[in-house]
């Protein structure tokens, strides 16, 4: 039986495992995966590289002039993993570091940055058959997505996961308390910002994965997908 193509929108707090489950689902069902957080991270890296961030201030007039010159694309590497490119350069590693993590909420709160990224995301998903994760996918980017999931987990659990991930990448300088503070601060900025604050769409399914294994959450998401395409 030929299944209809749908749009899967996965939103939620930072470091709650959204990307992991979104990637796993995309691979399992043969859909493209788009990590919209990586796009805001790449814009942040661009700002840092061009000296546009001083302390907590982003030079908005300069960034506004540069925004049309910022092209973000994704390419699947030899291992089948999607990697982020900023104006043709692979920046996958740089955008995951603490320097970008500490500033990305400032950049993603800017209206003209969001409008530019949302337009790119809508173009990428125009033909459906995508799993997209972020903060505003079910509310702003694809409000008509057939399957919407809002993922959360406690701040402590999320910081533990992020800390392990950083250590796994060889980061020996960042402490657990710094990671926890970063998670809490990003939650605050993401949910209280004026532009597209993080919130659960009315028709999104809520998943708290604090006490779920990766296999359990992947299976749960896959079952929601199957239910959705069957209807
Ligand atoms: O998912 P992430 O941690 O890689 O996201 C990085 C930042 O980008 C995060 O602070 C929130 C922001 N973001 C956003 O505002 N809208 C999205 N659709 C995705 C991410």
mmCIF file of C-alpha atoms in Angstrom, residues 5-230:
data_model
loop_
_atom_site.group_PDB
_atom_site.id
_atom_site.type_symbol
_atom_site.label_atom_id
_atom_site.label_comp_id
_atom_site.label_asym_id
_atom_site.label_seq_id
_atom_site.Cartn_x
_atom_site.Cartn_y
_atom_site.Cartn_z
ATOM 1 C CA UNK A 5 3.629 11.725 2.603
ATOM 2 C CA UNK A 6 3.183 13.869 5.672
ATOM 3 C CA UNK A 7 5.038 16.571 7.602
ATOM 4 C CA UNK A 8 6.324 15.633 11.039
ATOM 5 C CA UNK A 9 6.954 18.626 13.348
ATOM 6 C CA UNK A 10 8.908 18.011 16.542
ATOM 7 C CA UNK A 11 9.278 20.888 18.993
ATOM 8 C CA UNK A 12 10.456 21.122 22.556
ATOM 9 C CA UNK A 13 12.984 22.340 25.090
ATOM 10 C CA UNK A 14 16.717 22.402 24.414
ATOM 11 C CA UNK A 15 18.677 19.181 24.883
ATOM 12 C CA UNK A 16 15.570 17.042 25.385
ATOM 13 C CA UNK A 17 16.560 14.538 22.707
ATOM 14 C CA UNK A 18 14.309 15.944 19.981
ATOM 15 C CA UNK A 19 16.989 15.711 17.324
ATOM 16 C CA UNK A 20 17.913 12.150 18.253
ATOM 17 C CA UNK A 21 14.330 10.958 17.950
ATOM 18 C CA UNK A 22 13.624 13.045 14.862
ATOM 19 C CA UNK A 23 16.708 11.627 13.107
ATOM 20 C CA UNK A 24 15.845 8.062 14.095
ATOM 21 C CA UNK A 25 12.303 8.432 12.780
ATOM 22 C CA UNK A 26 13.456 10.038 9.520
ATOM 23 C CA UNK A 27 15.878 7.171 8.904
ATOM 24 C CA UNK A 28 13.260 4.540 9.699
ATOM 25 C CA UNK A 29 10.568 5.975 7.428
ATOM 26 C CA UNK A 30 12.869 7.279 4.673
ATOM 27 C CA UNK A 31 12.052 10.975 5.195
ATOM 28 C CA UNK A 32 14.491 13.908 5.048
ATOM 29 C CA UNK A 33 15.516 15.295 8.439
ATOM 30 C CA UNK A 34 15.918 19.025 9.017
ATOM 31 C CA UNK A 35 17.495 20.361 12.202
ATOM 32 C CA UNK A 36 16.317 23.974 12.430
ATOM 33 C CA UNK A 37 18.318 24.620 15.615
ATOM 34 C CA UNK A 38 21.436 23.995 13.519
ATOM 35 C CA UNK A 39 20.332 26.835 11.225
ATOM 36 C CA UNK A 40 20.101 29.339 14.115
ATOM 37 C CA UNK A 41 23.414 28.018 15.398
ATOM 38 C CA UNK A 42 25.027 28.570 11.986
ATOM 39 C CA UNK A 43 23.768 32.179 11.869
ATOM 40 C CA UNK A 44 25.216 32.649 15.378
ATOM 41 C CA UNK A 45 28.574 31.270 14.252
ATOM 42 C CA UNK A 46 28.507 33.663 11.314
ATOM 43 C CA UNK A 47 27.874 36.572 13.712
ATOM 44 C CA UNK A 48 30.755 35.487 15.973
ATOM 45 C CA UNK A 49 33.128 35.074 13.025
ATOM 46 C CA UNK A 50 32.236 38.566 11.781
ATOM 47 C CA UNK A 51 32.527 40.263 15.186
ATOM 48 C CA UNK A 52 28.824 41.065 15.372
ATOM 49 C CA UNK A 53 28.310 39.981 18.995
ATOM 50 C CA UNK A 54 29.720 41.986 21.904
ATOM 51 C CA UNK A 55 28.704 40.595 25.308
ATOM 52 C CA UNK A 56 24.932 40.173 25.088
ATOM 53 C CA UNK A 57 24.521 42.645 22.226
ATOM 54 C CA UNK A 58 24.082 41.612 18.608
ATOM 55 C CA UNK A 59 24.829 44.274 15.999
ATOM 56 C CA UNK A 60 21.411 44.043 14.349
ATOM 57 C CA UNK A 61 21.846 46.646 11.606
ATOM 58 C CA UNK A 62 24.968 44.824 10.396
ATOM 59 C CA UNK A 63 23.372 41.413 10.684
ATOM 60 C CA UNK A 64 20.322 42.613 8.759
ATOM 61 C CA UNK A 65 22.608 43.637 5.883
ATOM 62 C CA UNK A 66 24.401 40.285 5.971
ATOM 63 C CA UNK A 67 21.353 38.012 6.309
ATOM 64 C CA UNK A 68 20.762 37.660 2.532
ATOM 65 C CA UNK A 69 24.387 36.477 2.235
ATOM 66 C CA UNK A 70 23.956 33.667 4.771
ATOM 67 C CA UNK A 71 23.191 30.371 3.103
ATOM 68 C CA UNK A 72 22.611 27.281 5.215
ATOM 69 C CA UNK A 73 22.400 23.845 3.680
ATOM 70 C CA UNK A 74 22.542 20.244 4.847
ATOM 71 C CA UNK A 75 24.523 17.398 3.355
ATOM 72 C CA UNK A 76 24.476 13.765 4.314
ATOM 73 C CA UNK A 77 28.018 12.505 5.065
ATOM 74 C CA UNK A 78 29.527 9.084 4.312
ATOM 75 C CA UNK A 79 28.095 7.665 7.542
ATOM 76 C CA UNK A 80 24.607 8.753 6.544
ATOM 77 C CA UNK A 81 24.551 11.655 9.028
ATOM 78 C CA UNK A 82 23.199 15.052 8.061
ATOM 79 C CA UNK A 83 25.765 17.852 8.509
ATOM 80 C CA UNK A 84 25.337 21.614 8.476
ATOM 81 C CA UNK A 85 27.080 23.872 5.938
ATOM 82 C CA UNK A 86 27.425 27.625 6.248
ATOM 83 C CA UNK A 87 28.073 29.254 2.879
ATOM 84 C CA UNK A 88 29.504 25.975 1.599
ATOM 85 C CA UNK A 89 31.729 25.227 4.617
ATOM 86 C CA UNK A 90 31.067 22.298 6.933
ATOM 87 C CA UNK A 91 30.441 23.853 10.380
ATOM 88 C CA UNK A 92 28.845 20.872 12.107
ATOM 89 C CA UNK A 93 31.485 20.747 14.859
ATOM 90 C CA UNK A 94 31.774 24.494 15.529
ATOM 91 C CA UNK A 95 28.035 25.055 15.887
ATOM 92 C CA UNK A 96 27.787 22.501 18.735
ATOM 93 C CA UNK A 97 30.410 24.153 20.988
ATOM 94 C CA UNK A 98 29.667 26.238 24.082
ATOM 95 C CA UNK A 99 30.592 29.546 22.428
ATOM 96 C CA UNK A 100 27.732 29.203 19.963
ATOM 97 C CA UNK A 101 25.405 27.594 22.571
ATOM 98 C CA UNK A 102 25.862 30.577 24.871
ATOM 99 C CA UNK A 103 24.887 33.140 22.213
ATOM 100 C CA UNK A 104 22.376 31.342 20.016
ATOM 101 C CA UNK A 105 19.307 32.428 22.013
ATOM 102 C CA UNK A 106 20.223 36.078 21.388
ATOM 103 C CA UNK A 107 20.353 35.535 17.639
ATOM 104 C CA UNK A 108 17.298 33.285 17.390
ATOM 105 C CA UNK A 109 15.202 35.916 19.202
ATOM 106 C CA UNK A 110 15.666 38.430 16.360
ATOM 107 C CA UNK A 111 12.570 38.782 14.165
ATOM 108 C CA UNK A 112 14.270 39.273 10.798
ATOM 109 C CA UNK A 113 16.566 36.282 11.445
ATOM 110 C CA UNK A 114 13.529 34.113 12.223
ATOM 111 C CA UNK A 115 11.648 35.265 9.140
ATOM 112 C CA UNK A 116 14.630 34.430 6.907
ATOM 113 C CA UNK A 117 15.072 30.981 8.497
ATOM 114 C CA UNK A 118 11.337 30.171 8.455
ATOM 115 C CA UNK A 119 11.196 30.990 4.726
ATOM 116 C CA UNK A 120 14.121 28.621 4.078
ATOM 117 C CA UNK A 121 12.508 25.914 6.224
ATOM 118 C CA UNK A 122 9.155 26.206 4.460
ATOM 119 C CA UNK A 123 10.902 25.869 1.099
ATOM 120 C CA UNK A 124 12.798 22.775 2.297
ATOM 121 C CA UNK A 125 9.566 21.125 3.456
ATOM 122 C CA UNK A 126 7.273 22.230 0.642
ATOM 123 C CA UNK A 127 6.974 18.702 -0.775
ATOM 124 C CA UNK A 128 6.304 17.064 2.619
ATOM 125 C CA UNK A 129 8.077 13.809 3.496
ATOM 126 C CA UNK A 130 10.159 15.595 6.142
ATOM 127 C CA UNK A 131 10.829 15.378 9.841
ATOM 128 C CA UNK A 132 11.721 18.857 11.111
ATOM 129 C CA UNK A 133 12.689 19.690 14.649
ATOM 130 C CA UNK A 134 12.919 23.016 16.450
ATOM 131 C CA UNK A 135 10.876 25.319 18.669
ATOM 132 C CA UNK A 136 8.219 26.754 16.371
ATOM 133 C CA UNK A 137 7.721 24.089 13.723
ATOM 134 C CA UNK A 138 4.202 23.084 14.771
ATOM 135 C CA UNK A 139 3.170 26.641 15.659
ATOM 136 C CA UNK A 140 4.745 28.835 12.945
ATOM 137 C CA UNK A 141 6.684 26.974 10.232
ATOM 138 C CA UNK A 142 4.177 24.188 9.519
ATOM 139 C CA UNK A 143 1.000 24.890 11.519
ATOM 140 C CA UNK A 144 -0.785 22.351 9.274
ATOM 141 C CA UNK A 145 1.707 19.525 9.928
ATOM 142 C CA UNK A 146 -0.132 16.206 10.148
ATOM 143 C CA UNK A 147 1.929 14.990 13.116
ATOM 144 C CA UNK A 148 3.083 17.390 15.825
ATOM 145 C CA UNK A 149 4.974 16.360 18.919
ATOM 146 C CA UNK A 150 6.115 18.542 21.809
ATOM 147 C CA UNK A 151 8.992 16.953 23.722
ATOM 148 C CA UNK A 152 10.190 17.803 27.181
ATOM 149 C CA UNK A 153 12.255 16.402 30.082
ATOM 150 C CA UNK A 154 13.411 17.870 33.394
ATOM 151 C CA UNK A 155 16.254 20.446 33.238
ATOM 152 C CA UNK A 156 18.482 18.179 35.360
ATOM 153 C CA UNK A 157 18.020 15.210 33.011
ATOM 154 C CA UNK A 158 18.614 17.376 29.950
ATOM 155 C CA UNK A 159 21.794 18.883 31.418
ATOM 156 C CA UNK A 160 23.087 15.397 32.273
ATOM 157 C CA UNK A 161 22.554 14.261 28.696
ATOM 158 C CA UNK A 162 24.200 17.362 27.225
ATOM 159 C CA UNK A 163 27.153 17.088 29.627
ATOM 160 C CA UNK A 164 27.756 13.465 28.613
ATOM 161 C CA UNK A 165 27.567 14.447 24.961
ATOM 162 C CA UNK A 166 30.163 17.238 25.416
ATOM 163 C CA UNK A 167 32.466 14.908 27.312
ATOM 164 C CA UNK A 168 32.084 12.321 24.587
ATOM 165 C CA UNK A 169 33.282 14.988 22.154
ATOM 166 C CA UNK A 170 36.411 15.554 24.238
ATOM 167 C CA UNK A 171 35.316 18.760 26.039
ATOM 168 C CA UNK A 172 37.046 18.553 29.430
ATOM 169 C CA UNK A 173 36.709 22.209 30.440
ATOM 170 C CA UNK A 174 32.928 22.693 30.654
ATOM 171 C CA UNK A 175 31.485 21.796 34.067
ATOM 172 C CA UNK A 176 28.109 20.203 34.721
ATOM 173 C CA UNK A 177 26.902 23.345 36.523
ATOM 174 C CA UNK A 178 27.722 25.456 33.481
ATOM 175 C CA UNK A 179 25.728 23.120 31.261
ATOM 176 C CA UNK A 180 22.773 23.143 33.682
ATOM 177 C CA UNK A 181 22.856 26.943 33.868
ATOM 178 C CA UNK A 182 22.928 27.097 30.053
ATOM 179 C CA UNK A 183 19.911 24.768 29.755
ATOM 180 C CA UNK A 184 17.883 26.791 32.296
ATOM 181 C CA UNK A 185 18.824 30.116 30.744
ATOM 182 C CA UNK A 186 17.962 28.932 27.233
ATOM 183 C CA UNK A 187 14.569 27.670 28.454
ATOM 184 C CA UNK A 188 13.891 31.084 29.949
ATOM 185 C CA UNK A 189 14.897 33.009 26.839
ATOM 186 C CA UNK A 190 13.178 30.587 24.430
ATOM 187 C CA UNK A 191 9.842 30.655 26.289
ATOM 188 C CA UNK A 192 9.709 34.355 27.116
ATOM 189 C CA UNK A 193 10.968 35.901 23.876
ATOM 190 C CA UNK A 194 8.597 38.125 21.899
ATOM 191 C CA UNK A 195 9.169 36.421 18.539
ATOM 192 C CA UNK A 196 7.670 32.904 18.293
ATOM 193 C CA UNK A 197 8.157 31.898 21.936
ATOM 194 C CA UNK A 198 8.507 28.184 22.587
ATOM 195 C CA UNK A 199 5.063 26.750 23.289
ATOM 196 C CA UNK A 200 3.195 23.553 22.673
ATOM 197 C CA UNK A 201 0.798 23.804 19.721
ATOM 198 C CA UNK A 202 -2.800 23.093 20.766
ATOM 199 C CA UNK A 203 -2.881 19.994 18.558
ATOM 200 C CA UNK A 204 0.593 18.669 19.459
ATOM 201 C CA UNK A 205 1.080 15.419 21.366
ATOM 202 C CA UNK A 206 3.111 15.889 24.572
ATOM 203 C CA UNK A 207 6.018 13.559 25.317
ATOM 204 C CA UNK A 208 7.989 13.803 28.571
ATOM 205 C CA UNK A 209 10.954 11.519 27.991
ATOM 206 C CA UNK A 210 12.741 12.036 31.354
ATOM 207 C CA UNK A 211 12.311 8.362 32.166
ATOM 208 C CA UNK A 212 12.227 6.795 28.727
ATOM 209 C CA UNK A 213 15.051 4.926 27.002
ATOM 210 C CA UNK A 214 16.017 5.923 23.467
ATOM 211 C CA UNK A 215 14.372 2.755 22.157
ATOM 212 C CA UNK A 216 11.135 3.514 24.010
ATOM 213 C CA UNK A 217 10.896 7.079 22.724
ATOM 214 C CA UNK A 218 11.782 6.037 19.162
ATOM 215 C CA UNK A 219 9.139 3.338 19.227
ATOM 216 C CA UNK A 220 6.523 5.712 20.649
ATOM 217 C CA UNK A 221 7.211 8.247 17.896
ATOM 218 C CA UNK A 222 7.126 5.593 15.194
ATOM 219 C CA UNK A 223 3.747 4.371 16.464
ATOM 220 C CA UNK A 224 2.353 7.919 16.322
ATOM 221 C CA UNK A 225 3.592 8.191 12.748
ATOM 222 C CA UNK A 226 1.939 4.894 11.758
ATOM 223 C CA UNK A 227 -1.356 5.975 13.336
ATOM 224 C CA UNK A 228 -1.138 9.268 11.488
ATOM 225 C CA UNK A 229 -0.477 7.915 7.989
ATOM 226 C CA UNK A 230 -3.144 5.184 8.391
#
